Amino acid sequence: MQKYFTRMGDGSGVYLDAEAIGQDLKEGTADAARRGKIPELAKDELDYLFEVVTSPVNIASVERGSEVVTSSDSGAFKINYQADISMDRATAVQVHEKVLAADSLDLGNIDYSYKVVKAILNDEAKVMENVQLNTIMPVLYGAMPNLGLYTRPDGPVDNWSELLPLGKIDEARKAQEEAIELAVKDMYYISGGMFKAGADGMNFDTCGASGDADVIAALRAIEKVKKDYPGLGVEMGMSGEFIIGMHGRLEYGGTRVAGLYPHDQVKLAEKAGVNIFGPVVNTNSNMTFPWNLARAVTFIKACVEAANIPVHANVGMGVGATPMSPVPPSDAVSRAAKALVEIGKADGL
Amino acid sequence: MGSGDPFGNEATQEVAVGMGGIRSAGDLVLRMQLSRGMKIGQAKEYVAGKLGVKPPELGDCSVMREIRQDLDIGYPMPDPGAAKGIAAKIRIADLLGITINSVEQFKKRSGLS
């Protein structure tokens, strides 16, 4: 029986026959549909994904004219800090623009959290000013709400990760509510500074990393920023496919935030004034690439259908069917991108 | 996009599905998404209309290089004297009929507005 080369979710190679690939595609879409209460992919869509997975080419791509645009997270430090090349961030932005053909980029501090940037805003603003003088593409400022940093011993409020195991639910909720207020203030302050520095927009990235309170903080900050700086574009990127209820009772516009999947998350983002939404679908490194691909495309398709704003699917390592590896294999990366654009109908990555 | 080595992720994604930034018209389409919340099809139609091309041509670097040179809105491997950085963005704001924050801040600081 013919076997096809494909990948596991960690990027390692594996040979599977047609039956196994078809079965994994079916199970992947079924898993997304069951968790998100969204439709499974249709048979013709699964057949197309089968063709994408089993195509013998190294790099798969979309048809001419179906290309999309790209935004980013990581604060322009993929080349310098991550790839370990001696280069400042302002230069790295120009490399992304003129060498890697990026459509936009975000500038950010290596300690990628708004709370950390508060103390160095003046210096970060000067880098943004230089970048804006020398680049043509849109450049945003990016960081995470990262509510956990507001807890003791690093921050001023009680630590809910310590309180919850002790059964102190009310105290844990109160601490999160206090942290939200502090984080909103910081995110608004930094957005104002970056507006004056000429940023094209703000990237509120990895929202939800500390649970539902983290998302609420971002949404409230975005609401304030869009009210006072309407010319500042806003991208909101998520940390995971599902918002964890560390608080459990927080609502935004009458909707409980805990437990939402991408197609519901985007509606809250729209309400807050977000211009570009970045949903995440987690890659399961123990499952195959076909399983992860069908699952990611199912979630993204539902999110795009629900959205009135552009959706940029997250496709970094370990999300959006991209294998969980610091050097993701190009065959899998390109197939994930193609499928998310062609079947998921993503407006960008 | 996201983390991962720039060749495996960013370069691969741009080659596979990307518009190509300032090599073509990706930066212009992205600007319409970020400033007006336009979906990809709508943003392409808008930019194509402003440039007088068909949407599929927006991702074609040979078509777009000539247009970008003619309009002097910035392009890679630039000729001497070509508009760069903020100079190119002043022209882009005018071309697309949008406000670009860095252009507004530059005008304020230089006394041009």
CSV table of C-alpha atoms in Angstrom, one decimal:
chain,number,residue,atom,x,y,z
A,1,MET,CA,0.0,0.0,0.0
A,2,GLN,CA,1.3,3.5,-0.9
A,3,LYS,CA,2.4,5.6,2.0
A,4,TYR,CA,2.7,9.4,2.0
A,5,PHE,CA,5.3,11.4,3.9
A,6,THR,CA,3.8,13.8,6.4
A,7,ARG,CA,4.6,15.1,9.9
A,8,MET,CA,3.7,14.7,13.5
A,9,GLY,CA,2.6,17.8,15.5
A,10,ASP,CA,6.2,18.1,16.8
A,11,GLY,CA,7.6,18.3,13.2
A,12,SER,CA,9.1,14.8,13.0
A,13,GLY,CA,8.5,12.9,9.8
A,14,VAL,CA,6.0,10.0,9.5
A,15,TYR,CA,4.7,7.8,6.6
A,16,LEU,CA,1.0,7.2,6.6
A,17,ASP,CA,-1.3,5.4,4.1
A,18,ALA,CA,-4.4,7.1,2.6
A,19,GLU,CA,-6.8,5.5,5.0
A,20,ALA,CA,-4.9,6.8,8.1
A,21,ILE,CA,-4.6,10.3,6.7
A,22,GLY,CA,-8.3,10.4,5.8
A,23,GLN,CA,-9.2,9.1,9.3
A,24,ASP,CA,-7.0,11.7,11.0
A,25,LEU,CA,-8.6,14.5,8.9
A,26,LYS,CA,-12.1,13.3,9.9
A,27,GLU,CA,-11.1,13.0,13.6
A,28,GLY,CA,-9.4,16.4,13.6
A,29,THR,CA,-12.4,18.3,12.3
A,30,ALA,CA,-14.8,16.3,14.5
A,31,ASP,CA,-12.7,17.2,17.6
A,32,ALA,CA,-12.9,21.0,16.7
A,33,ALA,CA,-16.6,20.7,16.0
A,34,ARG,CA,-17.3,19.0,19.3
A,35,ARG,CA,-15.3,21.4,21.4
A,36,GLY,CA,-16.4,24.6,19.7
A,37,LYS,CA,-20.0,23.5,18.8
A,38,ILE,CA,-19.3,24.5,15.2
A,39,PRO,CA,-19.8,22.7,11.9
A,40,GLU,CA,-17.4,20.0,10.8
A,41,LEU,CA,-15.7,20.5,7.4
A,42,ALA,CA,-17.6,19.2,4.5
A,43,LYS,CA,-16.5,16.1,2.5
A,44,ASP,CA,-15.2,18.1,-0.4
A,45,GLU,CA,-13.1,20.3,2.0
A,46,LEU,CA,-11.7,17.2,3.7
A,47,ASP,CA,-10.9,15.8,0.2
A,48,TYR,CA,-9.1,19.0,-0.6
A,49,LEU,CA,-7.1,18.8,2.6
A,50,PHE,CA,-6.1,15.3,1.7
A,51,GLU,CA,-4.7,16.5,-1.6
A,52,VAL,CA,-2.8,19.3,0.2
A,53,VAL,CA,-1.3,16.8,2.7
A,54,THR,CA,-0.3,14.2,0.1
A,55,SER,CA,0.9,16.5,-2.6
A,56,PRO,CA,4.5,15.4,-3.5
A,57,VAL,CA,5.9,19.0,-3.6
A,58,ASN,CA,8.0,20.5,-0.8
A,59,ILE,CA,6.3,23.9,-0.7
A,60,ALA,CA,2.6,24.2,-1.2
A,61,SER,CA,1.1,27.6,-2.2
A,62,VAL,CA,-2.1,29.4,-3.0
A,63,GLU,CA,-3.3,30.3,-6.5
A,64,ARG,CA,-2.1,33.5,-8.0
A,65,GLY,CA,-4.4,36.3,-6.8
A,66,SER,CA,-5.4,34.5,-3.6
A,67,GLU,CA,-2.4,35.8,-1.5
A,68,VAL,CA,-3.1,37.4,1.9
A,69,VAL,CA,-1.2,39.8,4.2
A,70,THR,CA,0.9,39.1,7.3
A,71,SER,CA,1.1,40.7,10.7
A,72,SER,CA,3.4,39.5,13.5
A,73,ASP,CA,4.1,39.2,17.1
A,74,SER,CA,7.5,38.8,18.9
A,75,GLY,CA,8.4,42.5,18.8
A,76,ALA,CA,10.9,42.4,15.9
A,77,PHE,CA,13.2,40.2,17.8
A,78,LYS,CA,13.0,37.0,15.7
A,79,ILE,CA,16.2,37.9,13.9
A,80,ASN,CA,18.3,39.4,16.8
A,81,TYR,CA,17.4,37.6,20.0
A,82,GLN,CA,15.8,34.5,18.7
A,83,ALA,CA,18.0,33.7,15.7
A,84,ASP,CA,21.0,35.2,17.7
A,85,ILE,CA,22.2,37.7,15.2
A,86,SER,CA,23.9,40.9,16.5
A,87,MET,CA,21.5,43.5,15.3
A,88,ASP,CA,19.3,46.1,16.9
A,89,ARG,CA,15.5,46.0,16.6
A,90,ALA,CA,15.2,49.1,14.4
A,91,THR,CA,17.5,47.4,11.8
A,92,ALA,CA,15.7,44.1,12.2
A,93,VAL,CA,12.4,45.8,11.2
A,94,GLN,CA,14.0,47.0,8.0
A,95,VAL,CA,15.3,43.5,7.2
A,96,HIS,CA,11.8,42.1,7.7
A,97,GLU,CA,10.5,44.8,5.3
A,98,LYS,CA,13.1,44.8,2.6
A,99,VAL,CA,14.5,41.2,2.7
A,100,LEU,CA,11.7,39.0,4.1
A,101,ALA,CA,8.8,40.9,2.4
A,102,ALA,CA,6.8,41.3,5.5
A,103,ASP,CA,3.5,43.3,5.1
A,104,SER,CA,3.8,44.7,8.6
A,105,LEU,CA,5.6,44.1,11.9
A,106,ASP,CA,5.4,44.8,15.5
A,107,LEU,CA,8.1,46.4,17.6
A,108,GLY,CA,8.4,45.3,21.2
A,109,ASN,CA,10.6,44.8,24.2
A,110,ILE,CA,12.3,41.4,24.7
A,111,ASP,CA,10.4,41.2,28.1
A,112,TYR,CA,7.2,41.4,26.0
A,113,SER,CA,4.7,42.6,28.7
A,114,TYR,CA,3.0,46.0,29.0
A,115,LYS,CA,3.8,46.2,32.8
A,116,VAL,CA,7.5,45.9,32.0
A,117,VAL,CA,7.4,48.5,29.3
A,118,LYS,CA,5.8,51.1,31.6
A,119,ALA,CA,9.2,51.9,33.2
A,120,ILE,CA,11.0,52.3,29.9
A,121,LEU,CA,8.3,53.8,27.7
A,122,ASN,CA,10.5,56.9,26.8
A,123,ASP,CA,13.3,54.7,25.5
A,124,GLU,CA,10.9,52.4,23.6
A,125,ALA,CA,9.2,55.4,22.1
A,126,LYS,CA,12.5,56.7,20.7
A,127,VAL,CA,13.1,53.3,18.9
A,128,MET,CA,9.6,53.6,17.5
A,129,GLU,CA,10.3,57.1,16.2
A,130,ASN,CA,13.4,56.0,14.4
A,131,VAL,CA,11.6,53.0,12.9
A,132,GLN,CA,8.8,55.1,11.7
A,133,LEU,CA,11.2,57.5,9.9
A,134,ASN,CA,12.9,54.6,8.1
A,135,THR,CA,10.2,52.2,7.2
A,136,ILE,CA,7.3,52.1,4.7
A,137,MET,CA,5.1,49.2,5.9
A,138,PRO,CA,2.8,49.6,9.0
A,139,VAL,CA,4.7,49.1,12.3
A,140,LEU,CA,2.8,48.4,15.4
A,141,TYR,CA,3.9,48.3,19.1
A,142,GLY,CA,3.3,44.9,20.7
A,143,ALA,CA,3.3,43.4,24.1
A,144,MET,CA,1.2,41.1,26.3
A,145,PRO,CA,-1.4,42.1,29.0
A,146,ASN,CA,0.3,39.3,31.1
A,147,LEU,CA,-1.8,39.8,34.2
A,148,GLY,CA,0.3,37.3,36.2
A,149,LEU,CA,3.1,40.0,36.5
A,150,TYR,CA,0.8,42.0,38.7
A,151,THR,CA,0.8,39.3,41.4
A,152,ARG,CA,3.1,39.0,44.4
A,153,PRO,CA,6.1,38.7,44.7
A,154,ASP,CA,6.6,40.6,41.3
A,155,GLY,CA,3.5,42.9,41.6
A,156,PRO,CA,1.2,44.5,44.1
A,157,VAL,CA,-1.8,42.1,44.2
A,158,ASP,CA,-2.4,38.7,45.8
A,159,ASN,CA,-1.4,35.7,43.7
A,160,TRP,CA,-4.5,33.9,42.5
A,161,SER,CA,-2.4,30.9,41.5
A,162,GLU,CA,-1.5,30.5,45.2
A,163,LEU,CA,-5.0,31.3,46.5
A,164,LEU,CA,-7.0,29.0,44.2
A,165,PRO,CA,-5.3,25.7,45.4
A,166,LEU,CA,-6.1,26.9,49.0
A,167,GLY,CA,-9.8,27.1,48.1
A,168,LYS,CA,-9.8,30.9,48.6
A,169,ILE,CA,-12.0,31.5,45.5
A,170,ASP,CA,-13.4,34.9,46.5
A,171,GLU,CA,-9.9,36.3,47.4
A,172,ALA,CA,-8.5,35.0,44.1
A,173,ARG,CA,-11.3,36.7,42.1
A,174,LYS,CA,-10.8,40.0,44.0
A,175,ALA,CA,-7.0,39.8,43.2
A,176,GLN,CA,-7.8,39.4,39.5
A,177,GLU,CA,-10.2,42.3,39.5
A,178,GLU,CA,-7.5,44.5,41.1
A,179,ALA,CA,-5.0,43.4,38.5
A,180,ILE,CA,-7.3,44.2,35.6
A,181,GLU,CA,-7.5,47.8,36.8
A,182,LEU,CA,-3.7,48.1,37.0
A,183,ALA,CA,-3.2,46.5,33.6
A,184,VAL,CA,-5.7,48.6,31.8
A,185,LYS,CA,-4.0,51.7,33.1
A,186,ASP,CA,-0.6,50.5,31.9
A,187,MET,CA,-1.8,49.4,28.5
A,188,TYR,CA,-3.6,52.8,28.0
A,189,TYR,CA,-0.5,54.7,29.1
A,190,ILE,CA,1.8,52.9,26.7
A,191,SER,CA,-0.6,53.2,23.8
A,192,GLY,CA,-0.7,56.9,24.3
A,193,GLY,CA,3.1,57.1,24.3
A,194,MET,CA,3.3,55.0,21.2
A,195,PHE,CA,0.6,57.1,19.4
A,196,LYS,CA,2.8,60.2,20.0
A,197,ALA,CA,5.8,58.2,18.7
A,198,GLY,CA,4.0,57.6,15.4
A,199,ALA,CA,3.0,53.9,15.8
A,200,ASP,CA,0.6,52.7,13.2
A,201,GLY,CA,-1.1,50.6,15.8
A,202,MET,CA,-1.0,48.5,19.0
A,203,ASN,CA,-0.7,44.8,19.1
A,204,PHE,CA,-2.3,43.3,22.2
A,205,ASP,CA,-0.7,40.0,22.0
A,206,THR,CA,-1.1,36.6,23.7
A,207,CYS,CA,-4.3,37.7,25.4
A,208,GLY,CA,-5.7,35.2,27.8
A,209,ALA,CA,-2.3,33.9,28.9
A,210,SER,CA,-3.4,34.5,32.5
A,211,GLY,CA,-7.0,33.4,31.9
A,212,ASP,CA,-10.3,35.3,31.4
A,213,ALA,CA,-9.2,38.4,33.5
A,214,ASP,CA,-6.3,38.8,31.1
A,215,VAL,CA,-8.8,39.0,28.2
A,216,ILE,CA,-11.0,41.4,30.0
A,217,ALA,CA,-8.1,43.7,30.7
A,218,ALA,CA,-7.1,43.8,27.1
A,219,LEU,CA,-10.7,44.4,25.9
A,220,ARG,CA,-11.2,47.3,28.3
A,221,ALA,CA,-7.8,48.8,27.4
A,222,ILE,CA,-8.6,48.6,23.7
A,223,GLU,CA,-12.0,50.3,24.3
A,224,LYS,CA,-10.3,53.2,26.0
A,225,VAL,CA,-7.5,53.4,23.4
A,226,LYS,CA,-9.9,53.4,20.5
A,227,LYS,CA,-12.0,56.1,22.1
A,228,ASP,CA,-9.1,58.5,22.8
A,229,TYR,CA,-6.7,57.5,19.9
A,230,PRO,CA,-9.1,56.5,17.0
A,231,GLY,CA,-6.3,56.8,14.5
A,232,LEU,CA,-4.3,54.0,16.2
A,233,GLY,CA,-5.1,50.6,14.6
A,234,VAL,CA,-5.5,47.7,17.0
A,235,GLU,CA,-4.6,44.0,16.6
A,236,MET,CA,-5.7,41.6,19.2
A,237,GLY,CA,-3.9,38.2,19.3
A,238,MET,CA,-4.9,35.3,21.6
A,239,SER,CA,-2.8,33.0,23.7
A,240,GLY,CA,-4.8,29.8,23.1
A,241,GLU,CA,-7.9,28.5,21.4
A,242,PHE,CA,-10.0,28.4,24.6
A,243,ILE,CA,-10.2,31.1,27.3
A,244,ILE,CA,-9.5,29.6,30.7
A,245,GLY,CA,-11.7,30.6,33.5
A,246,MET,CA,-9.3,31.5,36.2
A,247,HIS,CA,-11.9,33.9,37.5
A,248,GLY,CA,-14.9,32.4,35.9
A,249,ARG,CA,-17.5,35.1,36.3
A,250,LEU,CA,-16.1,37.9,34.3
A,251,GLU,CA,-18.3,39.2,31.5
A,252,TYR,CA,-17.8,41.6,28.6
A,253,GLY,CA,-20.9,43.3,27.1
A,254,GLY,CA,-23.1,40.7,28.9
A,255,THR,CA,-21.1,37.7,27.6
A,256,ARG,CA,-19.2,35.4,29.9
A,257,VAL,CA,-15.6,35.4,28.7
A,258,ALA,CA,-14.4,32.0,30.2
A,259,GLY,CA,-14.8,29.1,27.9
A,260,LEU,CA,-15.1,31.0,24.6
A,261,TYR,CA,-13.6,29.6,21.4
A,262,PRO,CA,-12.3,31.8,18.5
A,263,HIS,CA,-15.7,32.3,16.7
A,264,ASP,CA,-17.1,33.8,19.9
A,265,GLN,CA,-13.9,35.6,21.0
A,266,VAL,CA,-13.9,37.6,17.7
A,267,LYS,CA,-17.3,39.1,18.5
A,268,LEU,CA,-16.0,40.6,21.8
A,269,ALA,CA,-13.0,41.9,20.0
A,270,GLU,CA,-15.2,43.7,17.4
A,271,LYS,CA,-17.3,45.2,20.3
A,272,ALA,CA,-14.1,46.6,21.9
A,273,GLY,CA,-13.0,48.2,18.6
A,274,VAL,CA,-10.3,45.8,17.4
A,275,ASN,CA,-9.3,46.2,13.7
A,276,ILE,CA,-7.5,42.8,13.2
A,277,PHE,CA,-8.2,39.7,15.3
A,278,GLY,CA,-5.6,36.9,15.7
A,279,PRO,CA,-7.1,33.6,16.8
A,280,VAL,CA,-5.1,30.7,18.0
A,281,VAL,CA,-5.7,27.0,17.5
A,282,ASN,CA,-3.3,24.9,19.6
A,283,THR,CA,-1.2,22.2,17.9
A,284,ASN,CA,-1.2,18.8,19.6
A,285,SER,CA,2.4,17.6,19.1
A,286,ASN,CA,1.3,13.9,19.8
A,287,MET,CA,-1.1,13.9,16.9
A,288,THR,CA,-0.4,13.9,13.2
A,289,PHE,CA,-0.2,17.0,10.9
A,290,PRO,CA,-3.4,16.0,9.1
A,291,TRP,CA,-5.3,15.8,12.4
A,292,ASN,CA,-4.0,19.2,13.5
A,293,LEU,CA,-4.6,20.7,10.1
A,294,ALA,CA,-8.3,19.7,9.8
A,295,ARG,CA,-8.8,20.8,13.4
A,296,ALA,CA,-7.2,24.2,12.9
A,297,VAL,CA,-9.0,24.9,9.6
A,298,THR,CA,-12.3,24.0,11.2
A,299,PHE,CA,-11.9,26.5,14.0
A,300,ILE,CA,-10.5,29.3,11.8
A,301,LYS,CA,-13.3,28.8,9.2
A,302,ALA,CA,-15.9,29.3,11.9
A,303,CYS,CA,-14.1,32.3,13.2
A,304,VAL,CA,-13.8,34.0,9.8
A,305,GLU,CA,-17.5,33.3,9.1
A,306,ALA,CA,-18.5,35.0,12.4
A,307,ALA,CA,-16.2,38.0,11.9
A,308,ASN,CA,-16.9,41.4,10.4
A,309,ILE,CA,-13.2,42.3,10.8
A,310,PRO,CA,-10.1,40.7,9.2
A,311,VAL,CA,-8.9,37.6,10.9
A,312,HIS,CA,-5.1,36.8,10.9
A,313,ALA,CA,-4.7,33.2,12.0
A,314,ASN,CA,-1.8,32.6,14.3
A,315,VAL,CA,0.8,30.3,12.6
A,316,GLY,CA,3.8,30.4,14.8
A,317,MET,CA,5.4,27.2,16.1
A,318,GLY,CA,2.8,25.2,17.9
A,319,VAL,CA,-0.3,26.9,16.7
A,320,GLY,CA,-2.5,26.9,13.6
A,321,ALA,CA,-1.3,23.4,12.6
A,322,THR,CA,2.3,24.6,12.5
A,323,PRO,CA,4.5,21.9,14.1
A,324,MET,CA,5.8,22.6,17.6
A,325,SER,CA,9.4,23.1,16.8
A,326,PRO,CA,11.8,26.1,16.8
A,327,VAL,CA,12.7,25.2,13.2
A,328,PRO,CA,9.2,24.3,11.8
A,329,PRO,CA,9.6,22.2,8.5
A,330,SER,CA,8.7,24.3,5.5
A,331,ASP,CA,6.6,21.6,3.9
A,332,ALA,CA,4.2,21.6,6.9
A,333,VAL,CA,4.3,25.3,7.4
A,334,SER,CA,3.4,26.1,3.8
A,335,ARG,CA,0.6,23.4,3.8
A,336,ALA,CA,-0.9,24.9,7.0
A,337,ALA,CA,-0.8,28.4,5.5
A,338,LYS,CA,-2.4,27.3,2.2
A,339,ALA,CA,-5.2,25.4,3.9
A,340,LEU,CA,-6.0,28.2,6.4
A,341,VAL,CA,-6.2,30.7,3.5
A,342,GLU,CA,-8.0,28.5,1.0
A,343,ILE,CA,-10.4,26.5,3.2
A,344,GLY,CA,-10.3,28.6,6.4
A,345,LYS,CA,-10.7,31.8,4.3
A,346,ALA,CA,-8.3,33.7,6.7
A,347,ASP,CA,-7.8,37.3,5.8
A,348,GLY,CA,-4.1,37.1,6.8
A,349,LEU,CA,-1.6,35.3,8.9
B,1,MET,CA,2.8,35.0,11.9
B,2,GLY,CA,4.5,33.9,15.0
B,3,SER,CA,7.7,32.5,16.5
B,4,GLY,CA,9.9,30.0,14.9
B,5,ASP,CA,13.0,30.5,12.8
B,6,PRO,CA,12.5,33.3,10.3
B,7,PHE,CA,13.3,31.0,7.3
B,8,GLY,CA,11.0,28.2,8.4
B,9,ASN,CA,8.1,30.4,9.3
B,10,GLU,CA,8.2,34.0,7.9
B,11,ALA,CA,10.0,33.3,4.6
B,12,THR,CA,8.0,30.2,4.0
B,13,GLN,CA,4.7,31.8,4.7
B,14,GLU,CA,5.4,34.8,2.5
B,15,VAL,CA,6.5,32.6,-0.4
B,16,ALA,CA,3.5,30.3,0.1
B,17,VAL,CA,0.6,32.7,0.7
B,18,GLY,CA,2.0,36.2,1.3
B,19,MET,CA,1.4,39.3,-0.8
B,20,GLY,CA,5.1,40.3,-0.5
B,21,GLY,CA,5.0,43.6,1.4
B,22,ILE,CA,6.7,46.5,-0.4
B,23,ARG,CA,7.8,44.2,-3.2
B,24,SER,CA,4.2,44.3,-4.3
B,25,ALA,CA,1.2,45.9,-2.5
B,26,GLY,CA,1.0,43.9,0.7
B,27,ASP,CA,1.8,46.9,2.9
B,28,LEU,CA,-0.9,49.0,1.3
B,29,VAL,CA,-3.5,46.2,1.7
B,30,LEU,CA,-2.5,45.7,5.3
B,31,ARG,CA,-2.9,49.5,5.9
B,32,MET,CA,-6.6,49.2,4.9
B,33,GLN,CA,-7.2,46.3,7.2
B,34,LEU,CA,-5.5,48.1,10.1
B,35,SER,CA,-7.1,51.5,9.5
B,36,ARG,CA,-10.5,50.5,8.3
B,37,GLY,CA,-11.0,46.9,9.4
B,38,MET,CA,-11.5,45.7,5.8
B,39,LYS,CA,-11.6,42.0,5.1
B,40,ILE,CA,-8.9,40.9,2.6
B,41,GLY,CA,-11.2,41.0,-0.6
B,42,GLN,CA,-12.5,44.4,0.3
B,43,ALA,CA,-9.0,45.8,1.1
B,44,LYS,CA,-7.6,44.4,-2.2
B,45,GLU,CA,-10.5,46.0,-4.2
B,46,TYR,CA,-9.9,49.3,-2.5
B,47,VAL,CA,-6.1,49.4,-3.1
B,48,ALA,CA,-6.5,48.0,-6.7
B,49,GLY,CA,-9.0,50.8,-7.4
B,50,LYS,CA,-6.6,53.5,-6.2
B,51,LEU,CA,-3.7,52.0,-8.3
B,52,GLY,CA,-5.8,51.3,-11.4
B,53,VAL,CA,-4.9,47.6,-11.5
B,54,LYS,CA,-6.9,44.3,-11.0
B,55,PRO,CA,-6.7,42.8,-7.5
B,56,PRO,CA,-4.7,39.7,-8.6
B,57,GLU,CA,-2.0,42.1,-9.9
B,58,LEU,CA,-1.4,43.5,-6.4
B,59,GLY,CA,0.7,40.5,-5.5
B,60,ASP,CA,2.8,40.6,-8.7
B,61,CYS,CA,6.1,42.2,-8.0
B,62,SER,CA,6.9,43.0,-11.7
B,63,VAL,CA,3.6,44.9,-12.1
B,64,MET,CA,3.8,46.6,-8.7
B,65,ARG,CA,7.5,47.6,-8.9
B,66,GLU,CA,6.8,49.8,-11.9
B,67,ILE,CA,3.8,51.3,-10.3
B,68,ARG,CA,5.6,52.0,-7.0
B,69,GLN,CA,8.5,53.6,-8.9
B,70,ASP,CA,6.1,55.8,-10.9
B,71,LEU,CA,4.2,56.9,-7.8
B,72,ASP,CA,7.4,57.1,-5.8
B,73,ILE,CA,5.8,55.3,-2.8
B,74,GLY,CA,8.9,53.2,-1.8
B,75,TYR,CA,10.2,49.8,-3.0
B,76,PRO,CA,13.0,47.4,-2.2
B,77,MET,CA,16.4,47.8,-4.0
B,78,PRO,CA,15.6,51.5,-4.4
B,79,ASP,CA,17.1,53.9,-7.0
B,80,PRO,CA,19.1,56.8,-5.7
B,81,GLY,CA,16.8,59.7,-4.9
B,82,ALA,CA,13.7,57.5,-4.5
B,83,ALA,CA,11.3,58.4,-1.6
B,84,LYS,CA,12.1,56.3,1.4
B,85,GLY,CA,10.5,55.8,4.9
B,86,ILE,CA,8.4,58.8,6.0
B,87,ALA,CA,8.7,60.4,2.6
B,88,ALA,CA,7.1,57.4,0.9
B,89,LYS,CA,4.4,57.3,3.6
B,90,ILE,CA,3.4,60.9,3.0
B,91,ARG,CA,2.7,59.9,-0.6
B,92,ILE,CA,0.9,56.6,0.5
B,93,ALA,CA,-1.4,58.5,2.8
B,94,ASP,CA,-2.4,60.8,0.0
B,95,LEU,CA,-2.7,57.9,-2.5
B,96,LEU,CA,-5.0,55.8,-0.3
B,97,GLY,CA,-6.9,58.7,1.2
B,98,ILE,CA,-6.1,57.6,4.8
B,99,THR,CA,-4.4,59.2,7.8
B,100,ILE,CA,-1.1,57.7,8.7
B,101,ASN,CA,-0.1,58.4,12.3
B,102,SER,CA,3.6,58.7,11.7
B,103,VAL,CA,3.0,61.2,8.9
B,104,GLU,CA,0.8,63.3,11.1
B,105,GLN,CA,3.4,63.3,13.9
B,106,PHE,CA,6.2,64.1,11.4
B,107,LYS,CA,4.2,67.1,10.0
B,108,LYS,CA,3.6,68.4,13.6
B,109,ARG,CA,7.2,68.2,14.5
B,110,SER,CA,8.5,69.6,11.3
B,111,GLY,CA,6.1,72.5,11.4
B,112,LEU,CA,4.5,71.4,8.1
B,113,SER,CA,1.0,71.4,9.7
